[in-house]
Coordinates of C-alpha atoms and ligand atoms in Angstrom, one line a residue:
X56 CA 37.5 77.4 61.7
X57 CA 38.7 74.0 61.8
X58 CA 40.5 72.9 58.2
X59 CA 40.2 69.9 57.5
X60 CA 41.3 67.9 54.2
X61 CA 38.7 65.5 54.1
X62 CA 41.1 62.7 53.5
X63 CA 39.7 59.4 54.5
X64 CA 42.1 56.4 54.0
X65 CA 40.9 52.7 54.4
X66 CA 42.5 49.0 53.2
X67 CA 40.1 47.2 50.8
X68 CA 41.0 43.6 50.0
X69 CA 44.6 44.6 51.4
X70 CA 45.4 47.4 49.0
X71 CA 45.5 51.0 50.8
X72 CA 42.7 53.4 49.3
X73 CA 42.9 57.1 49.6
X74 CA 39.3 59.0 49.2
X75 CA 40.1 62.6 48.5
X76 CA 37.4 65.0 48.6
X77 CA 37.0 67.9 46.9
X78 CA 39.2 70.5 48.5
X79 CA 42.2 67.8 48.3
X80 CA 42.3 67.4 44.3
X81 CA 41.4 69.8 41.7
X82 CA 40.4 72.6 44.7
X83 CA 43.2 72.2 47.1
X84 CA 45.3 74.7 45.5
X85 CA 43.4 77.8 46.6
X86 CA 43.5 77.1 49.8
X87 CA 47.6 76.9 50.3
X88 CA 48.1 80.0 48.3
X89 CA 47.9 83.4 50.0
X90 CA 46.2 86.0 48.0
X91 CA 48.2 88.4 46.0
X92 CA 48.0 91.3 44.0
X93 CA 47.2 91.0 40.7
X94 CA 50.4 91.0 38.2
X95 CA 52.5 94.0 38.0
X96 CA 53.6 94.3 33.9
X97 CA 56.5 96.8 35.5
X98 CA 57.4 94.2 37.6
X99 CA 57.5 91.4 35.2
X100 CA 59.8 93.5 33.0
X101 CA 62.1 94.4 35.7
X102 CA 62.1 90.4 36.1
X103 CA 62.7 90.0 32.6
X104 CA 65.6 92.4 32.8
X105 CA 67.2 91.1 35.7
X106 CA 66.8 87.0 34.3
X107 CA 68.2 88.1 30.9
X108 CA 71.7 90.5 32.5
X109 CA 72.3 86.9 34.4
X110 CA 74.8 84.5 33.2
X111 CA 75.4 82.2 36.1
X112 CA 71.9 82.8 38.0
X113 CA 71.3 80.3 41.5
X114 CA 67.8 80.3 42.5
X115 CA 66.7 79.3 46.1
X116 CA 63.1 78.2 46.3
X117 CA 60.9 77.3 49.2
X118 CA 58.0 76.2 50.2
X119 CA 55.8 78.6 48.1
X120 CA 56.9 77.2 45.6
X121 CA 55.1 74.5 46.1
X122 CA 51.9 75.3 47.4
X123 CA 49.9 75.8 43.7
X124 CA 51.6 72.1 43.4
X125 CA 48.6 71.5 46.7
X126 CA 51.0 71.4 49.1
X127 CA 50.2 73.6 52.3
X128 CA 53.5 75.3 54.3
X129 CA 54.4 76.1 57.8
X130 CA 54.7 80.1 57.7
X131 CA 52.0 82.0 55.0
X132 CA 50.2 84.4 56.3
X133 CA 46.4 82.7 57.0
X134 CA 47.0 79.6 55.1
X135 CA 49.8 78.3 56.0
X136 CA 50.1 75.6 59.2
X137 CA 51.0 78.0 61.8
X138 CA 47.7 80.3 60.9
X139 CA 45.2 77.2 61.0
X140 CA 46.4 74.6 63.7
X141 CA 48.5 74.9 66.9
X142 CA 50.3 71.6 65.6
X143 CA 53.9 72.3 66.1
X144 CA 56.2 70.0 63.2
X145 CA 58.7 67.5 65.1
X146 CA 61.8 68.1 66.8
X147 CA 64.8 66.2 65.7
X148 CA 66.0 65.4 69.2
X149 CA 62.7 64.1 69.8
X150 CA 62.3 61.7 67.1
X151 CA 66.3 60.7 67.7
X152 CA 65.7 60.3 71.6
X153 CA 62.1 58.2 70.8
X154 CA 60.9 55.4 69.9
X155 CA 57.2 56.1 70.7
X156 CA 57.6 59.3 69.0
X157 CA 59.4 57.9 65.5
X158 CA 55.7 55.4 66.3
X159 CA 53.7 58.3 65.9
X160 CA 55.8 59.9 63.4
X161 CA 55.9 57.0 60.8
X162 CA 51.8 55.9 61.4
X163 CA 51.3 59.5 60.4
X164 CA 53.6 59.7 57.7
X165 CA 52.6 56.0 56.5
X166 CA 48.6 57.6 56.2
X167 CA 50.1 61.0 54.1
X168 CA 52.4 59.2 52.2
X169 CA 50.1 58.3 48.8
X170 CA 48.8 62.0 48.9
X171 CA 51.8 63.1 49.6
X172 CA 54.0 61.4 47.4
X173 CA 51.2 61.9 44.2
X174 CA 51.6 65.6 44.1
X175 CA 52.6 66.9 40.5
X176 CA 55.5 69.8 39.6
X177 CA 53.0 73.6 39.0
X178 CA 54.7 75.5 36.5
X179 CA 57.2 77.4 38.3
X180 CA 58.7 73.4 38.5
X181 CA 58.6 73.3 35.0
X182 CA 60.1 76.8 34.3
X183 CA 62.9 76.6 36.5
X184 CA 64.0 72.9 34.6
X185 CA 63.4 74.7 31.1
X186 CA 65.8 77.7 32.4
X187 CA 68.5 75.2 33.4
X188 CA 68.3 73.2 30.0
X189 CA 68.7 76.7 28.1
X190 CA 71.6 77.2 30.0
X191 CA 70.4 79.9 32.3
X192 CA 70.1 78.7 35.5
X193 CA 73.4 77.6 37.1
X194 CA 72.3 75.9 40.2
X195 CA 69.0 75.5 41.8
X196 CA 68.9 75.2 46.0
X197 CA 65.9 74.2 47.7
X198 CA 64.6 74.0 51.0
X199 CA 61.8 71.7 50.2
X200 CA 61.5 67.9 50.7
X201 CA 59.0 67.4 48.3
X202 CA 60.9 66.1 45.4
X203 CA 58.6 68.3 42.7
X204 CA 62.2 70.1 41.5
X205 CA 63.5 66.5 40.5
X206 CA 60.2 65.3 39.4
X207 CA 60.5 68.5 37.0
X208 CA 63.6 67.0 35.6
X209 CA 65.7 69.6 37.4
X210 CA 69.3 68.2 38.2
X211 CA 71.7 71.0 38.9
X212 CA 70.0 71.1 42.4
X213 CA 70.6 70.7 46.1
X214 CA 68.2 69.7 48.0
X215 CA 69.0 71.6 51.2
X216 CA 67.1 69.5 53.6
X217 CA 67.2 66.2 51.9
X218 CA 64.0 64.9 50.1
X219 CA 60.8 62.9 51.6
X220 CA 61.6 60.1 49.0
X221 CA 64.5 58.6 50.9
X222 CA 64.8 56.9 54.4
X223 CA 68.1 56.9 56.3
X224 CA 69.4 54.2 58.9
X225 CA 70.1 56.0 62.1
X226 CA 72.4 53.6 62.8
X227 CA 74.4 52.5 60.0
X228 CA 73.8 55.4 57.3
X229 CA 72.2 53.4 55.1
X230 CA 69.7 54.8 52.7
X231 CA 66.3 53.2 51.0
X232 CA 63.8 54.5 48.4
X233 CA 61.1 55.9 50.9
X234 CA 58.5 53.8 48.6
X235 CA 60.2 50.2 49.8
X236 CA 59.4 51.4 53.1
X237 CA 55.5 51.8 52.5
X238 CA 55.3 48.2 51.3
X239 CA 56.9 47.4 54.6
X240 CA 54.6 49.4 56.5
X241 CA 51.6 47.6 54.7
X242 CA 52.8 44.4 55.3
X243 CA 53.3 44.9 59.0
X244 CA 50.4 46.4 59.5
X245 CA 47.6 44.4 57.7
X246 CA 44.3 45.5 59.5
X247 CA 45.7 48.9 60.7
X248 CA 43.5 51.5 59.6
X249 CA 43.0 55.3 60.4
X250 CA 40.9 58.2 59.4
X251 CA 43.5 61.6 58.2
X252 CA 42.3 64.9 59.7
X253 CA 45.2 67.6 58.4
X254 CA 48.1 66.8 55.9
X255 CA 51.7 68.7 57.0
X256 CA 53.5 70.0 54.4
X257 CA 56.3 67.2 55.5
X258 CA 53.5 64.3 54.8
X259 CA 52.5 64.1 58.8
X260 CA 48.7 63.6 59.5
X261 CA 46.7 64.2 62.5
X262 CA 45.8 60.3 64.5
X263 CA 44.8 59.3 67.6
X264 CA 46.7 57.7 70.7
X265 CA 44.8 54.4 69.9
X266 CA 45.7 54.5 66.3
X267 CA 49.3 55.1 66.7
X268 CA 50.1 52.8 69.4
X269 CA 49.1 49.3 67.0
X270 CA 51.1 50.7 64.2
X271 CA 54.0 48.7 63.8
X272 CA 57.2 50.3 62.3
X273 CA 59.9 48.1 60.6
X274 CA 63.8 48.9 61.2
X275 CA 67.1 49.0 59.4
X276 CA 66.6 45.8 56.9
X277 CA 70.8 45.7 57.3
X278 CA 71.6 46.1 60.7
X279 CA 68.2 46.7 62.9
X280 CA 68.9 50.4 63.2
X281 CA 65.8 53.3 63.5
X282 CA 64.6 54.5 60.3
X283 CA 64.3 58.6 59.6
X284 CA 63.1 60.2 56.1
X285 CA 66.4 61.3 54.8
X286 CA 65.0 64.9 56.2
X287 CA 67.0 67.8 58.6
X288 CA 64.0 68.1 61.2
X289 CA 64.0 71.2 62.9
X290 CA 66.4 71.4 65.6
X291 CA 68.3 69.1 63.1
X292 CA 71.8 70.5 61.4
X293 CA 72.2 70.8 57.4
X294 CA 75.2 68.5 56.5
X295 CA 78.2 70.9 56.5
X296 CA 79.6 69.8 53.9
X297 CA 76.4 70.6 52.2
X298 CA 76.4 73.9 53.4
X299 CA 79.9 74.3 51.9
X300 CA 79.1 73.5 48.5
X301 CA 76.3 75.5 48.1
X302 CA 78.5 78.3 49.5
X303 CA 80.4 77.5 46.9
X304 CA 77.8 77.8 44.3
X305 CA 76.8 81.1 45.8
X306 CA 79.9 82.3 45.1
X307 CA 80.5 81.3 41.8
X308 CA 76.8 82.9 40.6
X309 CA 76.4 86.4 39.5
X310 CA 73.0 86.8 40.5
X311 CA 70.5 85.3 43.3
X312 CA 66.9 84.8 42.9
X313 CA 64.1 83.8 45.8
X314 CA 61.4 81.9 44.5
X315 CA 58.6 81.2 46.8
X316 CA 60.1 81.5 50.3
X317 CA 59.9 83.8 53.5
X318 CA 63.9 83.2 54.3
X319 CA 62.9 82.8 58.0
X320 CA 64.9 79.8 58.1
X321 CA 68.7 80.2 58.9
X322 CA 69.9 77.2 56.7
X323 CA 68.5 79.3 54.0
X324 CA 69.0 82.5 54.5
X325 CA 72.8 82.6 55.9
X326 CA 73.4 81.7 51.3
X327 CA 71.3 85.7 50.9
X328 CA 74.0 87.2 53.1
X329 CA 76.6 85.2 51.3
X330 CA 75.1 86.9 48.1
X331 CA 75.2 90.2 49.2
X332 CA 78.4 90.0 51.0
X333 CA 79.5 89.1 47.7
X334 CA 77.6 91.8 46.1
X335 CA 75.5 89.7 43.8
X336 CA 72.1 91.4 42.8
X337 CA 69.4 89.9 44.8
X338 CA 65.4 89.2 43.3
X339 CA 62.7 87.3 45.8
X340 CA 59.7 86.7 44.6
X341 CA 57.7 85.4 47.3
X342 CA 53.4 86.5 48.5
X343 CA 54.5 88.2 51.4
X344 CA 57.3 90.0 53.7
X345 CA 60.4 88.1 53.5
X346 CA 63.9 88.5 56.4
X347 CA 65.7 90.0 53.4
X348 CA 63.4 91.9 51.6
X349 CA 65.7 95.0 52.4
X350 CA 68.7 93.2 50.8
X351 CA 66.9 92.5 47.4
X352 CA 66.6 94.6 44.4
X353 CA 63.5 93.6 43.2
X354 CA 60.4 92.0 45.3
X355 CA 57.3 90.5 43.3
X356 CA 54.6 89.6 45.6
X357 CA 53.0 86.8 42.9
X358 CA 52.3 83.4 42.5
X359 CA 55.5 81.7 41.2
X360 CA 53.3 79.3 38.9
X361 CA 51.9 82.1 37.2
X362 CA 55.4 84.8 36.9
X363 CA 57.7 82.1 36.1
X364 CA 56.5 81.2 32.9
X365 CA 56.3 84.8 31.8
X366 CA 60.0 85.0 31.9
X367 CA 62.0 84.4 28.9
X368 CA 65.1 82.7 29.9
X369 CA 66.9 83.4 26.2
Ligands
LIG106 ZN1 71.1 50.3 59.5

């Protein structure tokens, strides 16, 4: 079955309108979650133990973390991208290498970007910033592009592979709040119009050939350069310098906590064997299997909106 958002966008007197439906608001959030069991009380005290023996906890969340914030991922089991489309997300060397595929890439992400950008932190977002300003969480790493950690107020964080809410100059390095760029977009592209068929967890939409080829996408305001969200693609590299600093982090932590993430990713994962090399104590909770699930002490298989808050991070 075909799963479609019902998102219909259309300008009206020169503003850009989103009609969600249904399933996009107050609904979405079912669909993006896999099922679960119900809670386990043992396993919300083991939690509980393991949150209150920490003294310099690092979590790592991903993108399960946000899904009961209504946005879908790539990799869960029936919901997630994968299971419903055969939509593959972009390839860094492609966009880098294209301009008529950085033309598709931008019409699409210029249609998600008010849906997108409008989602709210759940309340694992909200737990996770309480736990750092009670002192228990010593750094937060995510592999999400969202933003939903910072909008939480969380700022011991490193936002692995950068954040949807910047754009970076190819060229000169340059970067611009991603929100600037919309009102470029909508001033280039007065009459432009299109109908939204899928949202991607990265803000990408589904459009047609005719629809993308009369969008019109502005470059570098400083020195005429290609624009990129301030994103690793895949096929992309983390920033090594990046990477060293959260080995750092890892290193300095006592104990390592999953939250909402299947670790099949490398730029994530490698930071698990760090921890266990190091012989930190390892928790994931995350709905389903995980690469690492035989490194970890403790696996919850809950939503991490409804756990998290359970926790008391005294
Ligand atoms: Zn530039």
């Amino acid at each position: 079955m075909r799963m479609s958002f019902g998102l219909t966008f259309r300008t009206a007197k020169g503003r850009w309108m989103a009609n969600l439906n249904r399933q996009s608001s107050g609904g979405s959030i079912g669909l993006f979650v896999p099922p679960s069991p119900p809670l386990d009380p043992e396993k919300v005290k083991e939690l509980q133990r393991f949150i209150t023996l920490s003294r310099r906890l690092l979590v790592m969340t991903g993108a399960g973390v946000s899904t009961e914030s209504g946005i879908p991922d790539y990799r869960s089991e029936k919901v997630g991208l994968y299971a419903r489309t055969n939509r593959k997300p972009i390839q860094h060397g492609d966009f880098v290498r294209s301009a008529p595929v950085r033309q598709r890439y931008w019409a699409r992400n210029f249609v998600g970007w008010p849906w997108f950008s409008s989602h709210q932190p759940n309340p694992a977002h909200w737990a996770l910033s309480n736990w750092e300003r009670l002192g228990k969480l010593y750094w937060l790493v995510t592999q999400n592009v969202d933003a939903l950690h910072t909008k939480a107020g969380s700022r011991r964080l490193t936002e692995l592979h950068g954040c949807m809410h910047r754009v970076l100059c190819l060229d000169c390095g340059e970067q611009t709040p991603r929100t600037a760029l919309q009102e470029r977009f909508e001033v280039l592209n007065p009459t432009w119009s299109a109908e939204a068929h899928g949202l991607a967890p990265d803000g990408d939409v589904f459009l047609t050939d005719e629809q993308v080829q009369s969008f019109q996408v502005p470059c570098c305001s400083r020195c005429g350069g290609p624009l990129k969200p301030d994103v690793v693609f895949f096929g992309g590299t983390v920033n090594p310098d990046k990477v060293d600093f959260v080995h750092k982090r890892v290193k300095e932590a006592d104990s390592l906590l999953v939250v909402g993430s299947s670790l099949q990713v490398y730029s994530g994962y490698r930071f698990i064997l760090t921890a266990w090399e190091n012989k930190l104590p390892i928790a994931i909770l995350n709905i389903g299997p995980t690469r690492s699930d035989d490194l970890a002490c403790l696996k919850l298989d809950s939503p991490c909106g409804e756990l998290l808050p359970l926790i008391d991070p005294h």
